[in-house]
Amino acid sequence: MDGVTFEDIEGEGLERWLAAVQEALRTQTYRPQPVRRVLIPKPGGGERPLGIPTIRDRVVQTAALLILQPIFEADLEPTAYGYRPGRAALEAVREVHRALCAGHTEVVDADVSQYFDTIPHAELMKSLARRLSDRKMLRLLKLWLKAPVAEPAAGGGLRYSGGKRATRGTPQGGVISPLLANLYMNRYLKVFRLRGLDRRYGARLVNYADDFVVLCRYGAAEVLAQSRRWFVQMGLTLNEQKTRVCDGRHESFTFLGYTFGPMRYRKDGHWYLGAMPAKRAVKRIKGRIRQILRPTNQEPWEEVVADLNRVLRGWARYFAYGTRLMAYRAVDHYVWERARHFLRRRHKVPSRGTKRFSADVVFGELGVFQLRRFHLASPAHARV
């Protein structure tokens, strides 16, 4: 929002620029700039608002995070997996699958409605003050919570919201926001444990950012009802359209891009409780493949295949758990189809190009990454 780029900072001199930031912090004259609102598509439809701070504010937030994260990390419940050092989403996926296979099949599949945008500032500041006595740091955190949000106005220019009058929200996109979101969600995770819901209902709670599932041996409806009451007390609400109770032995549910639930072996037809890439995850990777292999892409093939392989390898690394061969086959087939059409148009081949650009050629001499060649470990599952 201040128009300052990395090139401007290098031109001014990095050391000089950092010294000016340090002096502003020391003298308490530092004030955050408005964050720039950007809307990105959500996997389930609609748009997700992000608040992008300036370079200066991101640098200061990063410095604060280095100090604050070890302090608050010690307090976070082990059931939280999002945005934590040494933890990854795949660990949460494995934990959900293990619990399901261990008989925790009554599932609360929940989503907090607009979590980042509705965290109450006053209650969040209380959570921060329980561990922080440094008033300057608390003031700094409050300044970031009260930073105005700028977005394009319908008639041109910018429209501002938030600011000093704002009482809720920590914009997604800020460096410090994930820590603040984890800290406030920790209230729910801690009371869940202290009130003994895990013991009373044989419940295993797995949380990632604003998403969580509770896998119970029994009493999932009661767990959901109690959770709903606690979130209301926290000033939050569950998204009722995305929150439900299901029987994991007979119904599927989706968490962190994976679908969990009953699946059937194609070879002998027996049922098992599995985990596999969700249909939406396959649809999203197809969209990214389509974008790279669009007809208007005039980049050299070496750059095209490098971009394509980077996306495919990243997807394969994340979706490397559970039953995934069918998803891999679907993505491989789509890659071949799109690559064949892309190359046929580029080289003006009059035929469909199935011989000149066969799957062996595309995944062989043309260097496209093939998911089925990716290491396939034995799928994790359990008989029902």
Coordinates of C-alpha atoms in Angstrom, one line a residue:
M1 CA 0.0 0.0 0.0
D2 CA 3.0 2.3 0.5
G3 CA 4.3 1.6 -3.0
V4 CA 7.7 0.4 -1.7
T5 CA 9.1 -2.5 -3.6
F6 CA 12.1 -4.7 -2.9
E7 CA 14.0 -2.9 -5.6
D8 CA 13.3 0.4 -3.8
I9 CA 14.7 -1.0 -0.6
E10 CA 17.8 -2.3 -2.3
G11 CA 18.3 1.1 -4.0
E12 CA 18.0 2.9 -0.7
G13 CA 20.3 0.4 1.0
L14 CA 19.0 -2.5 3.0
E15 CA 21.0 -1.7 6.1
R16 CA 19.8 1.9 6.1
W17 CA 16.2 0.8 5.5
L18 CA 16.4 -1.7 8.4
A19 CA 17.9 0.9 10.7
A20 CA 15.0 3.2 10.0
V21 CA 12.5 0.5 10.8
Q22 CA 14.4 -0.3 14.0
E23 CA 14.4 3.3 15.0
A24 CA 10.6 3.6 14.5
L25 CA 10.1 0.6 16.7
R26 CA 12.4 1.9 19.4
T27 CA 10.8 5.3 19.5
Q28 CA 7.3 3.8 19.2
T29 CA 6.5 5.9 16.1
Y30 CA 6.0 2.8 14.0
R31 CA 2.5 2.5 12.6
P32 CA 1.3 -0.3 10.3
Q33 CA 0.1 0.6 6.9
P34 CA -3.3 -0.5 5.6
V35 CA -3.4 -4.1 4.4
R36 CA -4.3 -4.7 0.8
R37 CA -7.4 -7.0 0.4
V38 CA -7.0 -9.6 -2.3
L39 CA -9.7 -12.2 -3.1
I40 CA -8.7 -15.7 -4.1
P41 CA -10.9 -18.6 -5.2
K42 CA -11.9 -21.1 -2.5
P43 CA -11.8 -24.8 -3.3
G44 CA -15.5 -25.3 -2.4
G45 CA -16.6 -22.2 -4.3
G46 CA -16.7 -18.5 -3.5
E47 CA -13.7 -16.3 -2.6
R48 CA -11.4 -16.1 0.4
P49 CA -10.3 -12.6 1.4
L50 CA -6.6 -12.1 2.1
G51 CA -5.0 -9.1 3.8
I52 CA -1.5 -8.5 2.4
P53 CA 0.7 -6.2 4.5
T54 CA 3.4 -4.0 3.1
I55 CA 7.0 -5.2 3.0
R56 CA 7.9 -3.2 6.1
D57 CA 5.0 -4.6 8.1
R58 CA 5.8 -8.1 7.0
V59 CA 9.4 -7.7 8.2
V60 CA 8.3 -6.4 11.6
Q61 CA 5.7 -9.2 11.9
T62 CA 8.4 -11.8 11.1
A63 CA 10.7 -10.4 13.8
A64 CA 7.9 -10.5 16.3
L65 CA 7.0 -14.0 15.3
L66 CA 10.5 -15.2 15.9
I67 CA 10.1 -14.0 19.5
L68 CA 6.5 -15.0 20.1
Q69 CA 6.2 -18.4 18.5
P70 CA 8.4 -20.3 21.0
I71 CA 6.5 -18.7 23.9
F72 CA 3.1 -19.7 22.7
E73 CA 4.1 -23.0 21.1
A74 CA 4.7 -24.4 24.5
D75 CA 1.0 -23.7 25.4
L76 CA -0.6 -25.1 22.2
E77 CA -2.5 -28.4 22.4
P78 CA -1.0 -31.5 20.6
T79 CA -4.3 -31.8 18.7
A80 CA -3.4 -28.7 16.6
Y81 CA -1.4 -29.3 13.5
G82 CA -1.7 -26.1 11.4
Y83 CA 1.1 -23.5 11.0
R84 CA 3.3 -25.0 13.7
P85 CA 7.1 -25.7 13.3
G86 CA 7.9 -29.3 12.8
R87 CA 4.3 -30.3 12.0
A88 CA 2.6 -30.8 8.7
A89 CA -0.9 -31.4 7.3
L90 CA -0.1 -35.0 6.4
E91 CA 0.5 -35.8 10.1
A92 CA -3.1 -34.6 10.7
V93 CA -4.3 -36.8 7.8
R94 CA -2.6 -39.8 9.2
E95 CA -4.0 -39.2 12.7
V96 CA -7.5 -39.0 11.4
H97 CA -7.1 -42.2 9.4
R98 CA -5.6 -44.0 12.4
A99 CA -8.4 -43.0 14.7
L100 CA -11.0 -44.1 12.1
C101 CA -9.4 -47.5 11.7
A102 CA -9.1 -47.8 15.5
G103 CA -12.9 -47.7 15.8
H104 CA -13.5 -44.0 16.4
T105 CA -16.1 -44.0 13.6
E106 CA -18.7 -41.4 14.8
V107 CA -17.4 -38.3 13.2
V108 CA -18.0 -34.6 13.8
D109 CA -16.9 -32.9 10.6
A110 CA -16.8 -29.2 11.5
D111 CA -15.9 -25.8 10.0
V112 CA -15.8 -22.5 11.9
S113 CA -17.6 -19.8 9.9
Q114 CA -15.3 -17.0 8.7
Y115 CA -12.9 -17.8 11.5
F116 CA -10.0 -15.4 10.7
D117 CA -12.5 -12.6 10.0
T118 CA -14.5 -13.0 13.3
I119 CA -11.9 -13.6 16.0
P120 CA -12.9 -11.1 18.8
H121 CA -10.0 -8.6 19.4
A122 CA -10.8 -8.2 23.1
E123 CA -10.8 -11.9 23.9
L124 CA -7.7 -12.5 21.8
M125 CA -5.8 -9.7 23.6
K126 CA -6.7 -11.4 26.9
S127 CA -5.2 -14.7 25.6
L128 CA -2.1 -12.8 24.6
A129 CA -1.8 -11.0 27.9
R130 CA -1.9 -14.2 29.9
R131 CA 1.6 -15.0 28.6
L132 CA 2.9 -11.6 27.6
S133 CA 3.8 -8.9 30.1
D134 CA 5.6 -6.7 27.6
R135 CA 3.2 -3.8 27.0
K136 CA 5.1 -2.6 24.0
M137 CA 4.7 -6.0 22.3
L138 CA 1.0 -6.1 23.2
R139 CA 0.6 -2.6 21.8
L140 CA 2.3 -3.7 18.6
L141 CA 0.0 -6.7 18.2
K142 CA -3.1 -4.5 18.8
L143 CA -1.9 -2.1 16.1
W144 CA -1.8 -4.9 13.6
L145 CA -5.3 -6.0 14.6
K146 CA -6.6 -2.5 14.1
A147 CA -4.8 -1.9 10.8
P148 CA -7.3 -0.6 8.1
V149 CA -8.1 -2.8 5.1
A150 CA -8.0 -1.3 1.7
E151 CA -9.8 -2.7 -1.3
P152 CA -10.8 -1.4 -4.8
A153 CA -14.0 0.7 -4.7
A154 CA -16.7 0.2 -7.4
G155 CA -16.2 3.7 -8.8
G156 CA -12.4 3.6 -8.7
G157 CA -9.9 4.3 -6.0
L158 CA -9.8 2.5 -2.7
R159 CA -12.4 1.8 0.0
Y160 CA -11.2 1.4 3.6
S161 CA -12.7 -0.7 6.3
G162 CA -11.6 -1.9 9.8
G163 CA -9.2 0.4 11.5
K164 CA -9.5 1.6 15.1
R165 CA -13.2 0.8 15.3
A166 CA -12.7 -2.8 14.2
T167 CA -13.5 -5.3 17.0
R168 CA -13.0 -8.6 15.1
G169 CA -10.6 -10.4 12.7
T170 CA -7.0 -10.9 11.9
P171 CA -6.6 -10.8 8.1
Q172 CA -5.3 -14.0 6.5
G173 CA -2.2 -13.1 4.6
G174 CA -0.3 -11.5 7.5
V175 CA 2.8 -13.2 8.8
I176 CA 1.5 -13.0 12.4
S177 CA -2.1 -14.1 11.7
P178 CA -1.6 -17.9 11.8
L179 CA -0.1 -17.7 15.3
L180 CA -2.9 -15.5 16.5
A181 CA -5.5 -17.8 15.0
N182 CA -3.8 -20.8 16.6
L183 CA -3.7 -19.1 19.9
Y184 CA -7.4 -18.3 20.0
M185 CA -8.5 -21.8 18.7
N186 CA -6.4 -23.2 21.5
R187 CA -9.1 -22.1 23.9
Y188 CA -11.5 -24.6 22.4
L189 CA -8.8 -27.4 22.1
K190 CA -7.9 -26.9 25.8
V191 CA -11.4 -26.9 27.2
F192 CA -12.2 -30.0 25.1
R193 CA -9.4 -31.8 27.0
L194 CA -9.9 -30.3 30.4
R195 CA -13.6 -31.1 30.4
G196 CA -12.8 -34.7 29.5
L197 CA -14.7 -35.1 26.2
D198 CA -11.8 -37.3 24.9
R199 CA -12.3 -39.7 27.8
R200 CA -16.1 -39.5 28.1
Y201 CA -16.8 -40.2 24.4
G202 CA -13.6 -41.9 23.3
A203 CA -13.0 -38.9 21.2
R204 CA -9.9 -37.9 19.2
L205 CA -9.8 -34.3 18.1
V206 CA -7.7 -33.2 15.1
N207 CA -7.4 -29.5 14.3
Y208 CA -5.8 -27.6 11.4
A209 CA -6.3 -23.8 11.4
D210 CA -10.1 -23.3 11.2
D211 CA -10.9 -26.9 10.3
F212 CA -11.3 -29.7 12.7
V213 CA -12.8 -33.2 13.0
V214 CA -13.7 -35.1 16.2
L215 CA -13.7 -38.9 15.8
C216 CA -15.7 -40.5 18.6
R217 CA -16.5 -44.1 19.7
Y218 CA -19.9 -42.9 20.6
G219 CA -21.8 -39.7 21.4
A220 CA -20.7 -37.5 18.4
A221 CA -24.0 -35.6 18.5
E222 CA -23.4 -34.6 22.1
V223 CA -19.8 -33.6 21.3
L224 CA -21.0 -31.4 18.5
A225 CA -23.7 -29.8 20.7
Q226 CA -21.2 -29.0 23.4
S227 CA -18.6 -27.7 20.9
R228 CA -21.2 -25.4 19.4
R229 CA -21.9 -23.9 22.9
W230 CA -18.2 -23.3 23.5
F231 CA -17.7 -21.6 20.2
V232 CA -20.7 -19.3 20.9
Q233 CA -19.0 -18.4 24.3
M234 CA -15.8 -17.6 22.3
G235 CA -17.8 -15.3 20.0
L236 CA -17.6 -17.6 17.1
T237 CA -20.1 -19.8 15.1
L238 CA -19.9 -23.0 13.3
N239 CA -20.7 -23.1 9.6
E240 CA -23.9 -25.2 9.8
Q241 CA -23.9 -25.9 6.1
K242 CA -20.4 -27.5 6.4
T243 CA -20.8 -29.0 9.9
R244 CA -22.3 -32.5 10.4
V245 CA -22.2 -35.8 12.2
C246 CA -21.6 -38.9 10.1
D247 CA -20.9 -42.6 10.5
G248 CA -17.4 -43.1 9.1
R249 CA -18.1 -46.8 8.6
H250 CA -20.8 -46.1 6.0
E251 CA -20.3 -42.4 5.0
S252 CA -17.4 -40.5 3.6
F253 CA -16.1 -37.1 4.9
T254 CA -13.3 -34.8 3.6
F255 CA -10.5 -33.2 5.6
L256 CA -7.4 -31.4 4.4
G257 CA -7.9 -32.5 0.8
Y258 CA -8.4 -36.2 1.6
T259 CA -11.6 -38.3 1.6
F260 CA -12.0 -40.8 4.5
G261 CA -14.5 -43.6 4.8
P262 CA -15.6 -46.9 3.4
M263 CA -13.8 -48.1 0.2
R264 CA -13.8 -51.3 -1.8
Y265 CA -10.8 -53.3 -3.1
R266 CA -11.2 -53.7 -6.8
K267 CA -9.4 -57.0 -6.8
D268 CA -11.6 -59.0 -4.4
G269 CA -14.4 -56.6 -3.5
H270 CA -13.8 -56.5 0.2
W271 CA -14.5 -53.2 2.1
Y272 CA -12.0 -51.3 4.2
L273 CA -11.7 -47.9 5.8
G274 CA -9.4 -45.8 3.6
A275 CA -8.0 -42.4 2.9
M276 CA -7.7 -41.1 -0.7
P277 CA -7.3 -37.8 -2.5
A278 CA -10.7 -36.0 -2.6
K279 CA -12.5 -35.4 -5.9
R280 CA -12.0 -31.7 -5.4
A281 CA -8.3 -32.1 -5.0
V282 CA -8.1 -34.0 -8.3
K283 CA -10.3 -31.3 -9.9
R284 CA -8.0 -28.5 -8.6
I285 CA -4.8 -30.1 -9.9
K286 CA -6.5 -30.5 -13.3
G287 CA -7.3 -26.8 -13.3
R288 CA -3.6 -26.0 -12.6
I289 CA -2.5 -28.4 -15.4
R290 CA -5.0 -26.7 -17.8
Q291 CA -3.7 -23.3 -16.9
I292 CA -0.1 -24.3 -17.6
L293 CA -0.9 -26.1 -20.9
R294 CA -3.2 -23.4 -22.2
P295 CA -3.0 -22.7 -25.9
T296 CA -1.8 -19.1 -25.4
N297 CA 1.3 -20.3 -23.4
Q298 CA 4.2 -19.4 -25.7
E299 CA 7.0 -20.3 -23.3
P300 CA 9.7 -22.8 -24.6
W301 CA 8.8 -26.4 -23.9
E302 CA 11.6 -26.7 -21.4
E303 CA 10.0 -24.0 -19.2
V304 CA 6.5 -25.3 -19.7
V305 CA 7.5 -28.8 -18.6
A306 CA 9.5 -27.4 -15.6
D307 CA 6.4 -25.5 -14.4
L308 CA 4.2 -28.6 -15.0
N309 CA 6.5 -31.0 -13.2
R310 CA 6.9 -28.6 -10.2
V311 CA 3.1 -28.6 -9.8
L312 CA 2.8 -32.4 -10.3
R313 CA 5.6 -33.3 -7.9
G314 CA 4.2 -31.0 -5.2
W315 CA 0.8 -32.6 -5.5
A316 CA 2.2 -36.1 -5.5
R317 CA 4.3 -35.4 -2.4
Y318 CA 1.2 -34.2 -0.5
F319 CA -1.1 -36.9 -1.8
A320 CA 1.3 -39.7 -1.1
Y321 CA -0.8 -41.4 1.6
G322 CA -3.5 -43.9 1.5
T323 CA -5.4 -45.3 -1.6
R324 CA -4.3 -43.1 -4.4
L325 CA -3.6 -45.2 -7.5
M326 CA -6.9 -44.3 -9.2
A327 CA -6.4 -40.6 -8.6
Y328 CA -2.9 -40.9 -10.0
R329 CA -4.2 -42.6 -13.1
A330 CA -6.8 -39.9 -13.6
V331 CA -4.3 -37.1 -13.3
D332 CA -1.8 -38.9 -15.5
H333 CA -4.4 -39.4 -18.2
Y334 CA -5.4 -35.8 -18.0
V335 CA -1.8 -34.6 -18.2
W336 CA -1.2 -36.7 -21.3
E337 CA -4.4 -35.5 -23.0
R338 CA -3.7 -31.8 -22.4
A339 CA 0.0 -32.2 -23.3
R340 CA -0.9 -34.0 -26.5
H341 CA -3.3 -31.3 -27.5
F342 CA -0.9 -28.6 -26.5
L343 CA 2.0 -30.0 -28.5
R344 CA -0.2 -30.9 -31.5
R345 CA -1.3 -27.3 -31.8
R346 CA 2.2 -25.9 -31.3
H347 CA 3.7 -28.2 -34.0
K348 CA 0.7 -27.9 -36.3
V349 CA 0.2 -31.7 -36.4
P350 CA -2.9 -32.4 -38.6
S351 CA -3.8 -35.6 -36.8
R352 CA -4.8 -36.1 -33.2
G353 CA -1.2 -36.7 -32.4
T354 CA -1.7 -39.9 -30.5
K355 CA 1.3 -41.6 -32.2
R356 CA 3.7 -38.7 -32.4
F357 CA 2.9 -37.6 -28.8
S358 CA 2.0 -40.9 -27.2
A359 CA 2.0 -41.4 -23.5
D360 CA 5.4 -43.1 -23.7
V361 CA 6.8 -40.0 -25.6
V362 CA 5.2 -37.4 -23.3
F363 CA 6.3 -39.2 -20.1
G364 CA 9.5 -40.4 -21.6
E365 CA 11.7 -38.2 -23.9
L366 CA 9.6 -35.1 -23.4
G367 CA 10.3 -35.3 -19.6
V368 CA 6.8 -34.9 -18.1
F369 CA 6.5 -36.3 -14.5
Q370 CA 4.3 -39.3 -14.3
L371 CA 2.5 -39.9 -11.0
R372 CA 2.3 -43.7 -11.4
R373 CA 6.1 -43.8 -11.5
F374 CA 6.1 -42.0 -8.1
H375 CA 6.9 -44.3 -5.2
L376 CA 3.8 -46.2 -4.2
A377 CA 3.8 -47.4 -0.7
S378 CA 1.2 -49.9 0.5
P379 CA -2.1 -48.1 1.1
A380 CA -3.1 -47.7 4.7
H381 CA -6.4 -49.3 5.4
A382 CA -8.4 -51.5 7.8
R383 CA -11.1 -54.0 7.2
V384 CA -14.6 -53.0 8.3

